Short mmCIF file of C-alpha atoms in Angstrom, two decimals:
data_model
loop_
_atom_site.label_atom_id
_atom_site.label_comp_id
_atom_site.label_asym_id
_atom_site.label_seq_id
_atom_site.Cartn_x
_atom_site.Cartn_y
_atom_site.Cartn_z
CA SER A 27 -56.38 -62.67 -22.96
CA TYR A 28 -53.30 -63.54 -24.58
CA GLU A 29 -51.18 -60.72 -26.23
CA LEU A 30 -48.52 -60.79 -28.77
CA THR A 31 -45.91 -57.55 -28.75
CA GLN A 32 -43.96 -56.57 -31.77
CA SER A 33 -41.70 -53.64 -32.18
CA PRO A 34 -43.36 -50.74 -34.30
CA SER A 35 -40.24 -50.46 -36.54
CA VAL A 36 -37.06 -52.02 -38.11
CA SER A 37 -35.18 -50.65 -40.79
CA VAL A 38 -32.69 -52.49 -42.86
CA SER A 39 -30.55 -51.92 -45.83
CA PRO A 40 -31.19 -53.63 -49.23
CA GLY A 41 -29.23 -56.94 -49.68
CA GLN A 42 -29.05 -56.97 -45.42
CA THR A 43 -30.73 -59.54 -43.16
CA ALA A 44 -33.82 -58.25 -41.47
CA SER A 45 -35.33 -59.90 -38.16
CA ILE A 46 -38.84 -59.18 -36.97
CA ASN A 47 -39.47 -60.41 -33.39
CA CYS A 48 -43.08 -61.22 -31.92
CA THR A 49 -43.21 -62.04 -28.07
CA GLY A 50 -45.85 -63.83 -25.87
CA ASP A 51 -45.53 -66.04 -22.86
CA LYS A 52 -44.69 -69.41 -23.98
CA LEU A 53 -45.44 -68.47 -27.64
CA GLY A 54 -42.88 -71.28 -28.46
CA GLY A 55 -45.77 -73.59 -27.56
CA ARG A 56 -47.90 -72.33 -30.09
CA PHE A 57 -47.79 -72.17 -33.84
CA ALA A 58 -47.25 -68.82 -35.31
CA ALA A 59 -48.02 -67.39 -38.88
CA TRP A 60 -46.50 -64.43 -40.33
CA TYR A 61 -48.46 -61.74 -42.80
CA GLN A 62 -46.86 -59.14 -45.07
CA GLN A 63 -49.14 -55.89 -45.86
CA ARG A 64 -47.87 -53.53 -48.62
CA PRO A 65 -49.55 -50.28 -48.18
CA GLY A 66 -53.06 -50.30 -49.93
CA GLN A 67 -53.11 -53.89 -50.16
CA SER A 68 -54.55 -56.75 -48.35
CA PRO A 69 -52.22 -59.14 -46.16
CA LEU A 70 -50.48 -61.63 -47.79
CA LEU A 71 -49.73 -65.18 -45.46
CA VAL A 72 -45.75 -65.60 -45.62
CA ILE A 73 -45.08 -67.82 -42.83
CA TYR A 74 -47.64 -70.74 -41.24
CA GLN A 75 -46.63 -73.05 -38.68
CA ASP A 76 -43.74 -71.34 -37.49
CA ILE A 77 -41.54 -72.13 -40.41
CA ARG A 78 -43.31 -73.14 -43.40
CA ARG A 79 -43.53 -70.78 -46.50
CA PRO A 80 -46.94 -70.97 -48.81
CA SER A 81 -46.06 -71.37 -52.33
CA GLY A 82 -45.07 -68.41 -54.28
CA ILE A 83 -43.67 -66.72 -51.27
CA PRO A 84 -39.65 -66.32 -51.74
CA ALA A 85 -37.21 -68.50 -49.93
CA ARG A 86 -35.63 -65.34 -48.50
CA PHE A 87 -38.33 -65.39 -46.22
CA SER A 88 -38.13 -67.87 -43.24
CA GLY A 89 -39.38 -68.30 -39.79
CA SER A 90 -38.41 -69.60 -36.26
CA ASN A 91 -40.18 -69.96 -32.85
CA SER A 92 -39.02 -70.87 -29.61
CA GLY A 93 -39.14 -69.98 -26.17
CA ASN A 94 -41.28 -66.62 -25.91
CA THR A 95 -40.04 -65.46 -29.04
CA ALA A 96 -41.30 -65.97 -32.88
CA THR A 97 -38.95 -64.39 -35.47
CA LEU A 98 -39.58 -64.02 -38.99
CA THR A 99 -36.17 -63.23 -41.13
CA ILE A 100 -35.85 -62.14 -44.31
CA SER A 101 -32.53 -62.49 -45.91
CA GLY A 102 -31.23 -60.33 -48.65
CA THR A 103 -33.84 -57.78 -48.43
CA GLN A 104 -35.38 -55.92 -51.25
CA ALA A 105 -36.96 -52.82 -51.66
CA ILE A 106 -40.20 -54.53 -52.51
CA ASP A 107 -39.99 -56.15 -49.04
CA GLU A 108 -40.96 -52.69 -47.51
CA ALA A 109 -44.14 -53.21 -45.74
CA ASP A 110 -46.05 -54.18 -42.24
CA TYR A 111 -45.45 -57.53 -40.67
CA TYR A 112 -48.12 -58.95 -38.30
CA CYS A 113 -47.38 -62.37 -36.44
CA GLN A 114 -50.43 -63.90 -35.35
CA VAL A 115 -51.41 -67.26 -32.99
CA TRP A 116 -54.53 -68.95 -32.10
CA ASP A 117 -55.68 -68.69 -28.42
CA ILE A 118 -58.68 -70.78 -27.23
CA SER A 119 -61.59 -69.45 -29.60
CA ASN A 120 -59.69 -66.49 -30.53
CA TRP A 121 -56.74 -65.17 -33.38
CA VAL A 122 -54.24 -63.06 -31.74
CA PHE A 123 -52.20 -60.51 -34.19
CA GLY A 124 -49.22 -58.68 -32.80
CA GLY A 125 -49.41 -54.75 -33.62
CA GLY A 126 -47.59 -54.73 -36.56
CA THR A 127 -43.96 -54.04 -37.18
CA LYS A 128 -42.88 -51.37 -40.24
CA LEU A 129 -39.98 -52.60 -42.32
CA THR A 130 -38.48 -50.02 -43.74
CA VAL A 131 -35.75 -50.72 -46.83
CA LEU A 132 -33.30 -47.87 -46.62
CA GLU B 4 -57.79 -69.61 -58.86
CA VAL B 5 -59.30 -69.03 -55.44
CA HIS B 6 -60.53 -65.56 -54.70
CA LEU B 7 -62.73 -63.73 -52.08
CA VAL B 8 -64.60 -60.81 -53.00
CA GLU B 9 -66.12 -58.57 -50.00
CA SER B 10 -69.12 -56.38 -50.53
CA GLY B 11 -71.56 -54.13 -48.58
CA GLY B 12 -69.42 -51.75 -47.23
CA GLY B 13 -70.53 -47.99 -47.08
CA LEU B 14 -71.64 -45.34 -44.65
CA ALA B 15 -73.51 -45.94 -41.49
CA GLN B 16 -74.81 -44.15 -39.01
CA PRO B 17 -74.05 -44.69 -35.18
CA GLY B 18 -76.53 -47.38 -33.91
CA GLY B 19 -77.12 -48.52 -37.56
CA SER B 20 -76.67 -51.75 -39.45
CA LEU B 21 -74.68 -53.25 -42.42
CA ARG B 22 -74.61 -56.74 -43.97
CA LEU B 23 -71.18 -57.32 -45.36
CA SER B 24 -70.70 -60.10 -48.03
CA CYS B 25 -67.79 -62.33 -48.85
CA ALA B 26 -68.19 -64.38 -52.11
CA ALA B 27 -65.64 -67.32 -52.49
CA SER B 28 -64.75 -68.79 -55.81
CA GLY B 29 -61.93 -71.51 -56.76
CA PHE B 30 -62.28 -73.78 -53.51
CA SER B 31 -64.77 -75.83 -51.85
CA PHE B 32 -66.39 -73.50 -49.46
CA SER B 33 -67.63 -75.96 -46.90
CA SER B 34 -63.98 -77.35 -46.74
CA TYR B 35 -62.50 -74.56 -44.94
CA GLY B 36 -63.45 -72.10 -41.75
CA MET B 37 -63.71 -68.48 -42.49
CA ASN B 38 -62.59 -65.29 -40.42
CA TRP B 39 -63.52 -61.59 -40.55
CA VAL B 40 -60.80 -59.19 -39.95
CA ARG B 41 -60.86 -55.50 -39.76
CA GLN B 42 -58.24 -52.77 -39.71
CA ALA B 43 -59.05 -49.27 -38.64
CA PRO B 44 -57.42 -46.39 -40.33
CA GLY B 45 -53.87 -46.33 -39.55
CA LYS B 46 -53.97 -49.51 -37.00
CA GLY B 47 -53.26 -53.01 -37.10
CA LEU B 48 -55.03 -56.10 -37.78
CA GLU B 49 -57.88 -57.19 -35.37
CA TRP B 50 -59.68 -60.39 -35.53
CA LEU B 51 -63.74 -60.19 -35.23
CA SER B 52 -64.95 -63.70 -36.12
CA PHE B 53 -64.77 -67.37 -37.14
CA LEU B 54 -66.89 -69.56 -38.70
CA SER B 55 -66.60 -73.19 -39.39
CA THR B 56 -68.31 -74.07 -42.62
CA SER B 57 -68.80 -77.65 -41.49
CA SER B 58 -70.18 -77.66 -38.12
CA GLY B 59 -71.59 -74.27 -37.55
CA THR B 60 -69.44 -73.27 -34.75
CA THR B 61 -68.89 -69.75 -34.64
CA TYR B 62 -66.24 -67.21 -32.09
CA TYR B 63 -66.59 -63.44 -31.55
CA ALA B 64 -64.06 -61.10 -30.20
CA ASP B 65 -65.18 -59.38 -27.35
CA SER B 66 -65.35 -56.22 -29.42
CA VAL B 67 -68.32 -57.25 -31.08
CA LYS B 68 -69.78 -59.92 -29.49
CA GLY B 69 -73.67 -59.31 -29.32
CA ARG B 70 -73.51 -56.64 -31.90
CA PHE B 71 -72.29 -58.65 -35.01
CA THR B 72 -73.41 -61.83 -36.40
CA ILE B 73 -71.41 -64.02 -39.01
CA SER B 74 -73.20 -66.51 -40.74
CA GLY B 75 -72.34 -68.55 -44.49
CA ASP B 76 -74.33 -70.33 -47.13
CA SER B 77 -72.30 -73.43 -48.77
CA GLY B 78 -74.72 -73.26 -51.67
CA LYS B 79 -73.94 -69.47 -52.80
CA GLU B 80 -70.01 -70.22 -51.30
CA SER B 81 -70.56 -66.96 -49.50
CA LEU B 82 -70.00 -65.43 -46.08
CA TYR B 83 -71.87 -63.01 -44.38
CA LEU B 84 -71.27 -60.36 -41.36
CA GLN B 85 -74.72 -58.82 -40.08
CA MET B 86 -73.40 -55.73 -38.26
CA ASN B 87 -75.61 -53.59 -35.62
CA SER B 88 -75.32 -51.25 -33.01
CA LEU B 89 -72.88 -49.88 -34.49
CA ARG B 90 -70.22 -46.97 -33.16
CA ALA B 91 -67.65 -44.81 -34.90
CA GLU B 92 -65.00 -47.16 -33.62
CA ASP B 93 -66.22 -50.01 -36.09
CA THR B 94 -65.06 -47.68 -39.04
CA ALA B 95 -62.78 -49.62 -40.78
CA VAL B 96 -61.69 -52.03 -43.69
CA TYR B 97 -63.30 -55.39 -43.37
CA TYR B 98 -61.44 -58.36 -44.99
CA CYS B 99 -62.69 -61.78 -45.07
CA ALA B 100 -60.02 -64.65 -45.04
CA ARG B 101 -59.95 -68.69 -45.59
CA VAL B 102 -58.86 -70.16 -42.34
CA VAL B 103 -56.72 -73.49 -42.32
CA TYR B 104 -56.70 -75.35 -39.18
CA GLY B 105 -55.92 -78.91 -37.54
CA GLY B 106 -53.06 -80.49 -35.50
CA ASN B 107 -53.60 -82.86 -32.43
CA SER B 108 -55.24 -81.87 -29.31
CA TRP B 109 -51.77 -80.55 -27.87
CA SER B 110 -50.49 -78.87 -31.05
CA ARG B 111 -53.06 -77.06 -33.06
CA TYR B 112 -52.26 -74.56 -35.82
CA TYR B 113 -54.63 -71.89 -37.28
CA TYR B 114 -53.93 -69.36 -40.12
CA MET B 115 -55.28 -67.52 -42.80
CA ASP B 116 -53.94 -68.36 -46.13
CA VAL B 117 -56.29 -66.30 -48.40
CA TRP B 118 -57.83 -62.65 -48.38
CA GLY B 119 -59.88 -60.70 -49.85
CA LYS B 120 -59.41 -56.88 -50.85
CA GLY B 121 -61.70 -55.34 -48.03
CA THR B 122 -64.67 -53.52 -48.43
CA THR B 123 -64.57 -50.17 -46.50
CA VAL B 124 -66.98 -49.30 -43.45
CA THR B 125 -67.30 -45.50 -42.26
CA VAL B 126 -69.83 -45.14 -39.33
CA SER B 127 -70.59 -41.38 -39.11
CA SER B 128 -73.38 -39.13 -38.39
#
């Protein structure tokens, strides 16, 4: 079965750029999505089809996907961006999530 | 406005059953796929099951195959998850989510653009 790997935690200072990686075999050949989950809330789609932002998601959120790594980048990180972030792909009748990355804004 | 509202969670005994519901509003239920996803306490997201409301196609994660059954009622714009033979490890918050999918034969995309607030299932004696 297909697997996605994420670092458990990433720290960033306010105003700096945060990069959250998701790795999987030939991941660049699949479309990745990213979800933000703040404490006590349900997940929120922030990136889909590798690079697209849903309506209402700030432009500081961007995505890329190439080779074996998909990356969620948050530019000018704000305190409200502190959350867990999950990558997700589809693999022949299965939805696969990464283990999640806790973003701490120090 | 698009909404998904889950219900039916609660306390169940090991080996018991529960039926979760997800009421959809603000969109055409039969035009989207639907997923159930759960999150055990302190853990990550786990996909459980998919329903194509247009074709009736269903998929299940290995962890629930044979125990859980997904279904939908387009007239009531509702999604269901019948959970049987419950185990302690099924304790989690259960979310329903709207699925957007498409693309072509060599490049398919699948993602969940709307999520409910979840319903909590606790399996314990």
